[in-house]
mmCIF file of C-alpha atoms and ligand atoms in Angstrom:
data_model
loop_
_atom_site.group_PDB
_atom_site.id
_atom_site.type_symbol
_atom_site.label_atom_id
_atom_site.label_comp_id
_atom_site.label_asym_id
_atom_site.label_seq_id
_atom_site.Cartn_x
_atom_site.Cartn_y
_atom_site.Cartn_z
ATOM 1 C CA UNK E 239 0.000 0.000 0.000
ATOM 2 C CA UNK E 240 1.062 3.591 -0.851
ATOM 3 C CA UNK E 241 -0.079 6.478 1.096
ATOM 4 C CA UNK E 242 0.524 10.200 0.306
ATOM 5 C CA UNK E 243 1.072 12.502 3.039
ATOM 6 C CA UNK E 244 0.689 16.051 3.081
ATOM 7 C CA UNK E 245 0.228 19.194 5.218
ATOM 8 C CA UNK E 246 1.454 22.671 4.768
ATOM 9 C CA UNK E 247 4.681 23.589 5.671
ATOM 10 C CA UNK E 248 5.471 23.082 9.586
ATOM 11 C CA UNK E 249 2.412 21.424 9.928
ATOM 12 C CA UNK E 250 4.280 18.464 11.117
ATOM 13 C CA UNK E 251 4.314 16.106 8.170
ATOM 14 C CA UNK E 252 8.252 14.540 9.196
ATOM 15 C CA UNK E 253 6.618 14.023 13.111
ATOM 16 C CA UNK E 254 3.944 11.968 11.591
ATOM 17 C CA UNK E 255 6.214 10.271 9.406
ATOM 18 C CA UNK E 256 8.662 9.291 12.292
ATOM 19 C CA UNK E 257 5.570 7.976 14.011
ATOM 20 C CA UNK E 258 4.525 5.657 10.622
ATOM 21 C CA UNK E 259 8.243 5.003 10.777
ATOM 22 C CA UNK E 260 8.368 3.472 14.384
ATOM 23 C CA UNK E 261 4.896 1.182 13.741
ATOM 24 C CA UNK E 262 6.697 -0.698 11.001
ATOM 25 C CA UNK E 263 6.194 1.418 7.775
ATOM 26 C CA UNK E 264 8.578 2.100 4.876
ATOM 27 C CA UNK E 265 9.001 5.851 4.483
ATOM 28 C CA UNK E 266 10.044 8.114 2.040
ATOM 29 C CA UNK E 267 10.466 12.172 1.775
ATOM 30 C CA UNK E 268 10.317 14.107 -0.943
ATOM 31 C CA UNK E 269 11.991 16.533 0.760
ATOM 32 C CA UNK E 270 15.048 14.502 1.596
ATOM 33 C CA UNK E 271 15.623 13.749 -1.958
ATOM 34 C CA UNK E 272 15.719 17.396 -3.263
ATOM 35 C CA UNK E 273 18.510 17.756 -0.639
ATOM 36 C CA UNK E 274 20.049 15.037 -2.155
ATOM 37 C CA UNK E 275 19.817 15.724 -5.400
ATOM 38 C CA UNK E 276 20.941 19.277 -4.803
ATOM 39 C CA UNK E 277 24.002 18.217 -2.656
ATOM 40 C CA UNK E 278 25.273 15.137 -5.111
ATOM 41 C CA UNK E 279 23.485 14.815 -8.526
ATOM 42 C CA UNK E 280 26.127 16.306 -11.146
ATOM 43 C CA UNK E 281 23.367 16.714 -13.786
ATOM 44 C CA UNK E 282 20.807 18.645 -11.132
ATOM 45 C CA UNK E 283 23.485 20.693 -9.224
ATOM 46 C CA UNK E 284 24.705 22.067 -12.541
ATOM 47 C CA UNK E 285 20.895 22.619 -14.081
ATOM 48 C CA UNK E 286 20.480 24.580 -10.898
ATOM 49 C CA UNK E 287 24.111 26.730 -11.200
ATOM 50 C CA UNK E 288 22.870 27.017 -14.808
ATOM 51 C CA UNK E 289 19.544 29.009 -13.796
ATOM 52 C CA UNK E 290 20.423 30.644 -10.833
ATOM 53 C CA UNK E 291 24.246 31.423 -11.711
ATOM 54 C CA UNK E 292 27.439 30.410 -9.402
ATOM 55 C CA UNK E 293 26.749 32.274 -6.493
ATOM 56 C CA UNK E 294 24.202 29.535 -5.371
ATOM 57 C CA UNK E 295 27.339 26.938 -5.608
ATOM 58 C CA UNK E 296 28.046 25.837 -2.023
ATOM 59 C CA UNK E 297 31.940 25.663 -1.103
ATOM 60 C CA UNK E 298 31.504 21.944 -1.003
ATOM 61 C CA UNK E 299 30.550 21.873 -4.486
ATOM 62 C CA UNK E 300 26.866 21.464 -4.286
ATOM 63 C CA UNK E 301 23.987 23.765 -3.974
ATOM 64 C CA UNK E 302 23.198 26.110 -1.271
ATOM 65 C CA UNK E 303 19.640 25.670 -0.558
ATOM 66 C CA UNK E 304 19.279 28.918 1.762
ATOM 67 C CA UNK E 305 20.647 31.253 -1.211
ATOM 68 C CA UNK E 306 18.123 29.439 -3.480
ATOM 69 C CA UNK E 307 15.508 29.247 -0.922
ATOM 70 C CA UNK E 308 16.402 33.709 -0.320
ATOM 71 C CA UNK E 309 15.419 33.790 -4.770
ATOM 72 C CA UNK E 310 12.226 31.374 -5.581
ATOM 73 C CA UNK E 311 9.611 31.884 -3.148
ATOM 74 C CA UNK E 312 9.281 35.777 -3.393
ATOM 75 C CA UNK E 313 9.088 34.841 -7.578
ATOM 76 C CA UNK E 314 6.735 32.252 -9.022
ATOM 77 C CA UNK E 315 8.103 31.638 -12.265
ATOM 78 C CA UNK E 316 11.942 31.186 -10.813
ATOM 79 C CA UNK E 317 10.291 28.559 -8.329
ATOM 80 C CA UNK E 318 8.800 26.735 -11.334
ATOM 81 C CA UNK E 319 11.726 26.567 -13.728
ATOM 82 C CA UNK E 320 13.677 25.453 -10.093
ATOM 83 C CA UNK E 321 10.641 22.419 -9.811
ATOM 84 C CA UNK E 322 10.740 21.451 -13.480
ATOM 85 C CA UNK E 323 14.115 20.563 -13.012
ATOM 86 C CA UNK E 324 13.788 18.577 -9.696
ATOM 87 C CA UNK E 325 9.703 16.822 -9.280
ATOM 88 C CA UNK E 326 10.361 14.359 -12.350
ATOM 89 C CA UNK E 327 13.824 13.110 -10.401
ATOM 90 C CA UNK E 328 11.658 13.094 -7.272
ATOM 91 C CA UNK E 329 8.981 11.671 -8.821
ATOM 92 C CA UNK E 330 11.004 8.505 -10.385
ATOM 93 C CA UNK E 331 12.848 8.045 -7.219
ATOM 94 C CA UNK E 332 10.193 7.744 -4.363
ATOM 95 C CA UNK E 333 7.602 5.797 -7.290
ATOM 96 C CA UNK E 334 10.375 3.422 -7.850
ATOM 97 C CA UNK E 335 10.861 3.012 -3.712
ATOM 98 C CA UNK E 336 7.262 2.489 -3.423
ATOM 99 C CA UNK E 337 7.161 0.056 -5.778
ATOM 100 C CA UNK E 338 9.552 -2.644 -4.050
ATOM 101 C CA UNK E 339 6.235 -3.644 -2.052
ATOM 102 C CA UNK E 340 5.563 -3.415 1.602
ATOM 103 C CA UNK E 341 3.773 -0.650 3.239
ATOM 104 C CA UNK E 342 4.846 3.005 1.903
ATOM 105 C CA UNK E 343 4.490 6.019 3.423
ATOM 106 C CA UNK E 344 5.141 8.708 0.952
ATOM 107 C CA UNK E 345 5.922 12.091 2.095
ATOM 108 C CA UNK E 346 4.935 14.575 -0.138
ATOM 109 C CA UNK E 347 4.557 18.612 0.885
ATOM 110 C CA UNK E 348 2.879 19.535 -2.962
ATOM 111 C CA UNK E 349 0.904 16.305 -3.461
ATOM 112 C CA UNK E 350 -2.736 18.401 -3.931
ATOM 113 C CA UNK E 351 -0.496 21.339 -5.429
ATOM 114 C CA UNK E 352 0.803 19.178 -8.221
ATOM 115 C CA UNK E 353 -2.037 16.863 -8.979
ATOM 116 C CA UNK E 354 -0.216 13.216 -7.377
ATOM 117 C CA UNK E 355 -3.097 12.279 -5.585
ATOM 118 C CA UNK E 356 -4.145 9.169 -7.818
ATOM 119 C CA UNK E 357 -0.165 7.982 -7.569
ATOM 120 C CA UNK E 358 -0.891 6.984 -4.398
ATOM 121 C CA UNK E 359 -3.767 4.681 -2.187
ATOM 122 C CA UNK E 360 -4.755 6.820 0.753
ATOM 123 C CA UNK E 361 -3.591 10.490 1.172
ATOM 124 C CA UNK E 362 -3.723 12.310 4.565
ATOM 125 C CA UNK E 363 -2.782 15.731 5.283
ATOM 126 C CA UNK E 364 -1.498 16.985 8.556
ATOM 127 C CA UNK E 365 -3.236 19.763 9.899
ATOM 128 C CA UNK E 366 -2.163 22.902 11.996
ATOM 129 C CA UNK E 367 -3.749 26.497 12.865
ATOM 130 C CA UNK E 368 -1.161 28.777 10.144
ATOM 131 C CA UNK E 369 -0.368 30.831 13.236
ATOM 132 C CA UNK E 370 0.897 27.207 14.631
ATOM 133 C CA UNK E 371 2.869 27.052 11.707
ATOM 134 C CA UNK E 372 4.205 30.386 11.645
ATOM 135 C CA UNK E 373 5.412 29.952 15.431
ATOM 136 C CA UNK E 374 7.390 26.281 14.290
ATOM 137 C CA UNK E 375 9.172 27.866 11.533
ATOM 138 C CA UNK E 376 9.834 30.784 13.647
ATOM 139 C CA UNK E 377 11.527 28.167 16.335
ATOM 140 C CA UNK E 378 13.569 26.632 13.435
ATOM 141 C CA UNK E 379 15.333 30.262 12.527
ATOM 142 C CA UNK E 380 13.143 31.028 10.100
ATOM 143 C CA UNK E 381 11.581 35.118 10.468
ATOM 144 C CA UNK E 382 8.164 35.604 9.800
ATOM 145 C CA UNK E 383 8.374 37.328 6.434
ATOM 146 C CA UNK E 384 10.200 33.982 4.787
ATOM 147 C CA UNK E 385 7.645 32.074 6.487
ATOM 148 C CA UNK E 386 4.278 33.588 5.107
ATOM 149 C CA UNK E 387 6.392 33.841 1.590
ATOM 150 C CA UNK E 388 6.355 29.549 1.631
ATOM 151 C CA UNK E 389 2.981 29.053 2.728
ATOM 152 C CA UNK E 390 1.667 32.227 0.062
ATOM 153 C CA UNK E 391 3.072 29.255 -2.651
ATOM 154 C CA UNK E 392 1.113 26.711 -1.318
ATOM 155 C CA UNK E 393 -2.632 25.741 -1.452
ATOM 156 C CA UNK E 394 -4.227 26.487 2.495
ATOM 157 C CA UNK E 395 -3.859 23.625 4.655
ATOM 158 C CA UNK E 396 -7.479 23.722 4.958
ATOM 159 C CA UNK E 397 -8.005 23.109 1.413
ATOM 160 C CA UNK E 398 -5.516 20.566 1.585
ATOM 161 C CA UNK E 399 -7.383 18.595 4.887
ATOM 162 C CA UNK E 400 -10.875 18.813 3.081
ATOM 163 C CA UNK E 401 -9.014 17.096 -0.037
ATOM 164 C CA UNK E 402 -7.754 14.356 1.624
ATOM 165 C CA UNK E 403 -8.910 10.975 3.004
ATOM 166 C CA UNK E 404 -8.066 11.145 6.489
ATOM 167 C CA UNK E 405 -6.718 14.187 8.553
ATOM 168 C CA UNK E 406 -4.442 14.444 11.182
ATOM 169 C CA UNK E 407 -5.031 17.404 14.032
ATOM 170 C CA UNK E 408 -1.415 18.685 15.089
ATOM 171 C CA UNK E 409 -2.035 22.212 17.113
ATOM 172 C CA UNK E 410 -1.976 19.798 20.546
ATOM 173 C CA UNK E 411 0.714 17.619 22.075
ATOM 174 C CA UNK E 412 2.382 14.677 20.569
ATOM 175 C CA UNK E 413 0.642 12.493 22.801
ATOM 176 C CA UNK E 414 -3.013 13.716 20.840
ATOM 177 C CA UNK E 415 -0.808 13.341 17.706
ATOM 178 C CA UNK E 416 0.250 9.999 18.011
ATOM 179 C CA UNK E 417 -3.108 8.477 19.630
ATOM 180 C CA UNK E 418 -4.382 9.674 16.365
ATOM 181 C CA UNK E 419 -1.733 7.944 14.055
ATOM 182 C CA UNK E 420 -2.556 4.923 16.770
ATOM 183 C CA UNK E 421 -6.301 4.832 15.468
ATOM 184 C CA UNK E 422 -5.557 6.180 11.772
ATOM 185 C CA UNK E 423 -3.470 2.954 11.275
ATOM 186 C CA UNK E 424 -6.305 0.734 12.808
ATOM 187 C CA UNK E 425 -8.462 2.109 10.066
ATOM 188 C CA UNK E 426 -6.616 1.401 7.156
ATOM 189 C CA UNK E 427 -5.418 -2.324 8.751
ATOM 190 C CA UNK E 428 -9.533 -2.750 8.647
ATOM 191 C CA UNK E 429 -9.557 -1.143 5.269
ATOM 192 C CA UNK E 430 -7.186 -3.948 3.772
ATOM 193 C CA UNK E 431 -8.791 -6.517 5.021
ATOM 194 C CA UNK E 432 -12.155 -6.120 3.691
HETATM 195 C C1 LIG A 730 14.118 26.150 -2.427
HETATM 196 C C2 LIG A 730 14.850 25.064 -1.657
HETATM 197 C C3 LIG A 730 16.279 24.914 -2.185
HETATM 198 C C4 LIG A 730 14.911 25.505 -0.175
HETATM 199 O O1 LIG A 730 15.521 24.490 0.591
HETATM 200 P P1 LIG A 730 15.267 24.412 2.183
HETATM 201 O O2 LIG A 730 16.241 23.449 2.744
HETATM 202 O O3 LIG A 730 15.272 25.813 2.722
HETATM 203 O O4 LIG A 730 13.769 23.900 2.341
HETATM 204 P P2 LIG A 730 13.234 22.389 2.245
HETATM 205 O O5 LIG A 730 13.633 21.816 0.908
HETATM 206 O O6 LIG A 730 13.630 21.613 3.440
HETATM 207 O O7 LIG A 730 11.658 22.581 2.188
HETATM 208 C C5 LIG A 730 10.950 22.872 3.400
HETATM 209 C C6 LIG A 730 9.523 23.131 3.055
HETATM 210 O O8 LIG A 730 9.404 24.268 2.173
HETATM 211 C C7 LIG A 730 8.247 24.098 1.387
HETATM 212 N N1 LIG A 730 8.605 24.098 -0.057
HETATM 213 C C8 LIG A 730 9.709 23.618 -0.665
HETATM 214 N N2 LIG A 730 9.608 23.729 -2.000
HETATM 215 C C9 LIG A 730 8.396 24.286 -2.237
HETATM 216 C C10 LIG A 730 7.681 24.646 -3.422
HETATM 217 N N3 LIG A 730 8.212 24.405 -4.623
HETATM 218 N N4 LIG A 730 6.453 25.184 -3.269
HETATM 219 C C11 LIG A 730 5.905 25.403 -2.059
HETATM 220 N N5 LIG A 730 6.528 25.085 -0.907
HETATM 221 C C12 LIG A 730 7.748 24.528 -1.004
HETATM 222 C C13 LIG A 730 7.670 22.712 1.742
HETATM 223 O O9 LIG A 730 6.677 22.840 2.726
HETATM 224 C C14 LIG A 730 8.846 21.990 2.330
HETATM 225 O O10 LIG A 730 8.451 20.957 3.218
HETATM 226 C C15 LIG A 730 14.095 23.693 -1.770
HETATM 227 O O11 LIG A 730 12.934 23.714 -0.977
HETATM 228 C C16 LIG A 730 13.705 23.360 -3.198
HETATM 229 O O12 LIG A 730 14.561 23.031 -3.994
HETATM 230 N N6 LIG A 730 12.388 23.449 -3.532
HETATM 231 C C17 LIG A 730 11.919 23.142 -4.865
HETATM 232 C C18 LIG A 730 11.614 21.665 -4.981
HETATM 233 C C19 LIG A 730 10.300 21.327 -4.337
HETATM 234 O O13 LIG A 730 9.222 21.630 -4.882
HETATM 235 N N7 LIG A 730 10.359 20.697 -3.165
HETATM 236 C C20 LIG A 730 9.162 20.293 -2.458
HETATM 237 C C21 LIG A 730 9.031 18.810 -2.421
HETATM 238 S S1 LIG A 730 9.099 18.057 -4.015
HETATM 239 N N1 LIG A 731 2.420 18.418 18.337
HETATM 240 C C1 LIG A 731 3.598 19.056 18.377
HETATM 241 N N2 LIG A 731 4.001 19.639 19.532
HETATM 242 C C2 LIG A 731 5.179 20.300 19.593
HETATM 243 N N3 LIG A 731 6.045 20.430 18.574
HETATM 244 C C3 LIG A 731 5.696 19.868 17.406
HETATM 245 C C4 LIG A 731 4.470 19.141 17.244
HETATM 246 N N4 LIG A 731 4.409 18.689 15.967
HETATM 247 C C5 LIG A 731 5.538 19.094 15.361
HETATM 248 N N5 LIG A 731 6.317 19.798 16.210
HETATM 249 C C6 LIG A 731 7.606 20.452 15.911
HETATM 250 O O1 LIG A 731 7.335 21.432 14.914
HETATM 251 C C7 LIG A 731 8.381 21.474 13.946
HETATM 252 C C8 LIG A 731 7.782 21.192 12.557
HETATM 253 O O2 LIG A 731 7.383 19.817 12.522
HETATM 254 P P1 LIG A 731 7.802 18.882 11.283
HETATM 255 O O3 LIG A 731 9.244 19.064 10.937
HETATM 256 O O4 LIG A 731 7.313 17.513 11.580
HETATM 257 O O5 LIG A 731 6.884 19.586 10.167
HETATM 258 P P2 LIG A 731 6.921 19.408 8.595
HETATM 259 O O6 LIG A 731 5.519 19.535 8.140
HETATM 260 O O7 LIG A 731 7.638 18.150 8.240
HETATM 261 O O8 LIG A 731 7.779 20.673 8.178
HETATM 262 P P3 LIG A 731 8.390 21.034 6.724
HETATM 263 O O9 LIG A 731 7.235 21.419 5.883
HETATM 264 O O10 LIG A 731 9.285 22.183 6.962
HETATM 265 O O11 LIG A 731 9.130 19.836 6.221
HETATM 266 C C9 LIG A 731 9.421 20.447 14.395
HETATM 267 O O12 LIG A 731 10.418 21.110 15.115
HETATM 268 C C10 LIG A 731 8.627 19.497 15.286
HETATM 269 O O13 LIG A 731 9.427 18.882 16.269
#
């Protein structure tokens, strides 16, 4: 089985993962391979130097994701030349995890954004208050200005929740969080075996 998951930024979408993680699931993050594309992949670092120019060429020789991240999200069409050259490599690389069987959970910030929502079985999305979100990315070093300028390129979170088959509250504690992943798994166990 394949689930999406998805949730605007800071929402908590890694948490849930890590909690999928620890009850036995396979997980993937589309997130995690952009950084690794970005930091290894020849062809990708030097699409990326070829858009953006060599100032966004990390002294370790791959790209440095805060200069880019400074660029994209305050211009929409810079951000879409930057995802043209990345989703399709993201795309193969979690589709061709998923595929080794077992049960997948696919993290996937854009999955509503970008249409993926019949690559996958299930989909959830990870919901938080945006003034929640605001104060997480705040905690992570991130001012409020760059934070509103991510979430202004993404559809709301509660467009995102009403699109998806199962939601996940995150504005309480971990404990609420992960009694909810508790019964959400439950659910879809059921859901197999009929
Ligand atoms: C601009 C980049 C270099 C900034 O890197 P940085 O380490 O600061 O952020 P990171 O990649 O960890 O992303 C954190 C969050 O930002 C948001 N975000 C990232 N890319 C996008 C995007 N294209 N549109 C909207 N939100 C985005 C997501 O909520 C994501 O979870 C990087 O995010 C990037 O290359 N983005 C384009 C690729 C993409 O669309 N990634 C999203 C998953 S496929
Ligand atoms: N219920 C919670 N209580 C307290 N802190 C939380 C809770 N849920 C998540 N956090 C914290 O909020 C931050 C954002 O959570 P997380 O990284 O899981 O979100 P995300 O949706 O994966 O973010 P991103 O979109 O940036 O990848 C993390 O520091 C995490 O530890």
């Amino acid at each position: 089985m394949k689930i999406g998951l998805t949730g605007g930024i800071g929402c908590g979408k890694s948490t849930v993962s890590k909690l999928f993680r620890e009850r036995g699931f396979c997980t993937i993050d589309a997130d995690a391979i952009v950084h690794e594309l970005l930091s290894k992949d020849e062809a990708t670092i030097e699409a990326v130097v070829a858009l953006f120019g060599e100032a966004v060429r990390s002294p370790s020789g791959g790209i440095d994701r805060a200069e880019v991240g400074q660029r994209v999200f305050g211009d929409a069409d810079l951000l879409s030349e930057l995802e043209g050259i990345l989703h399709p490599k993201v795309r193969s690389t979690w589709e061709a995890a998923a595929q080794t069987g077992g049960d997948w959970l696919v993290e996937i910030p854009l999955l509503f954004e970008k249409k993926l929502q019949k690559n996958v079985d299930i989909t959830i999305c990870v919901f938080s208050d945006p003034q929640t979100q605001v104060e997480r990315l705040e905690q992570r070093g991130m001012n409020r200005t760059q934070a509103l300028a991510r979430m202004k390129r993404q559809m709301p979170v509660s467009e995102k929740a009403e699109l998806a088959d199962f939601v996940l509250l995150n504005d309480g504690s971990l404990e609420f969080l992960a009694e909810q992943v508790d019964h959400l798994i439950s659910n879809i166990k059921n859901l197999q075996i009929q």
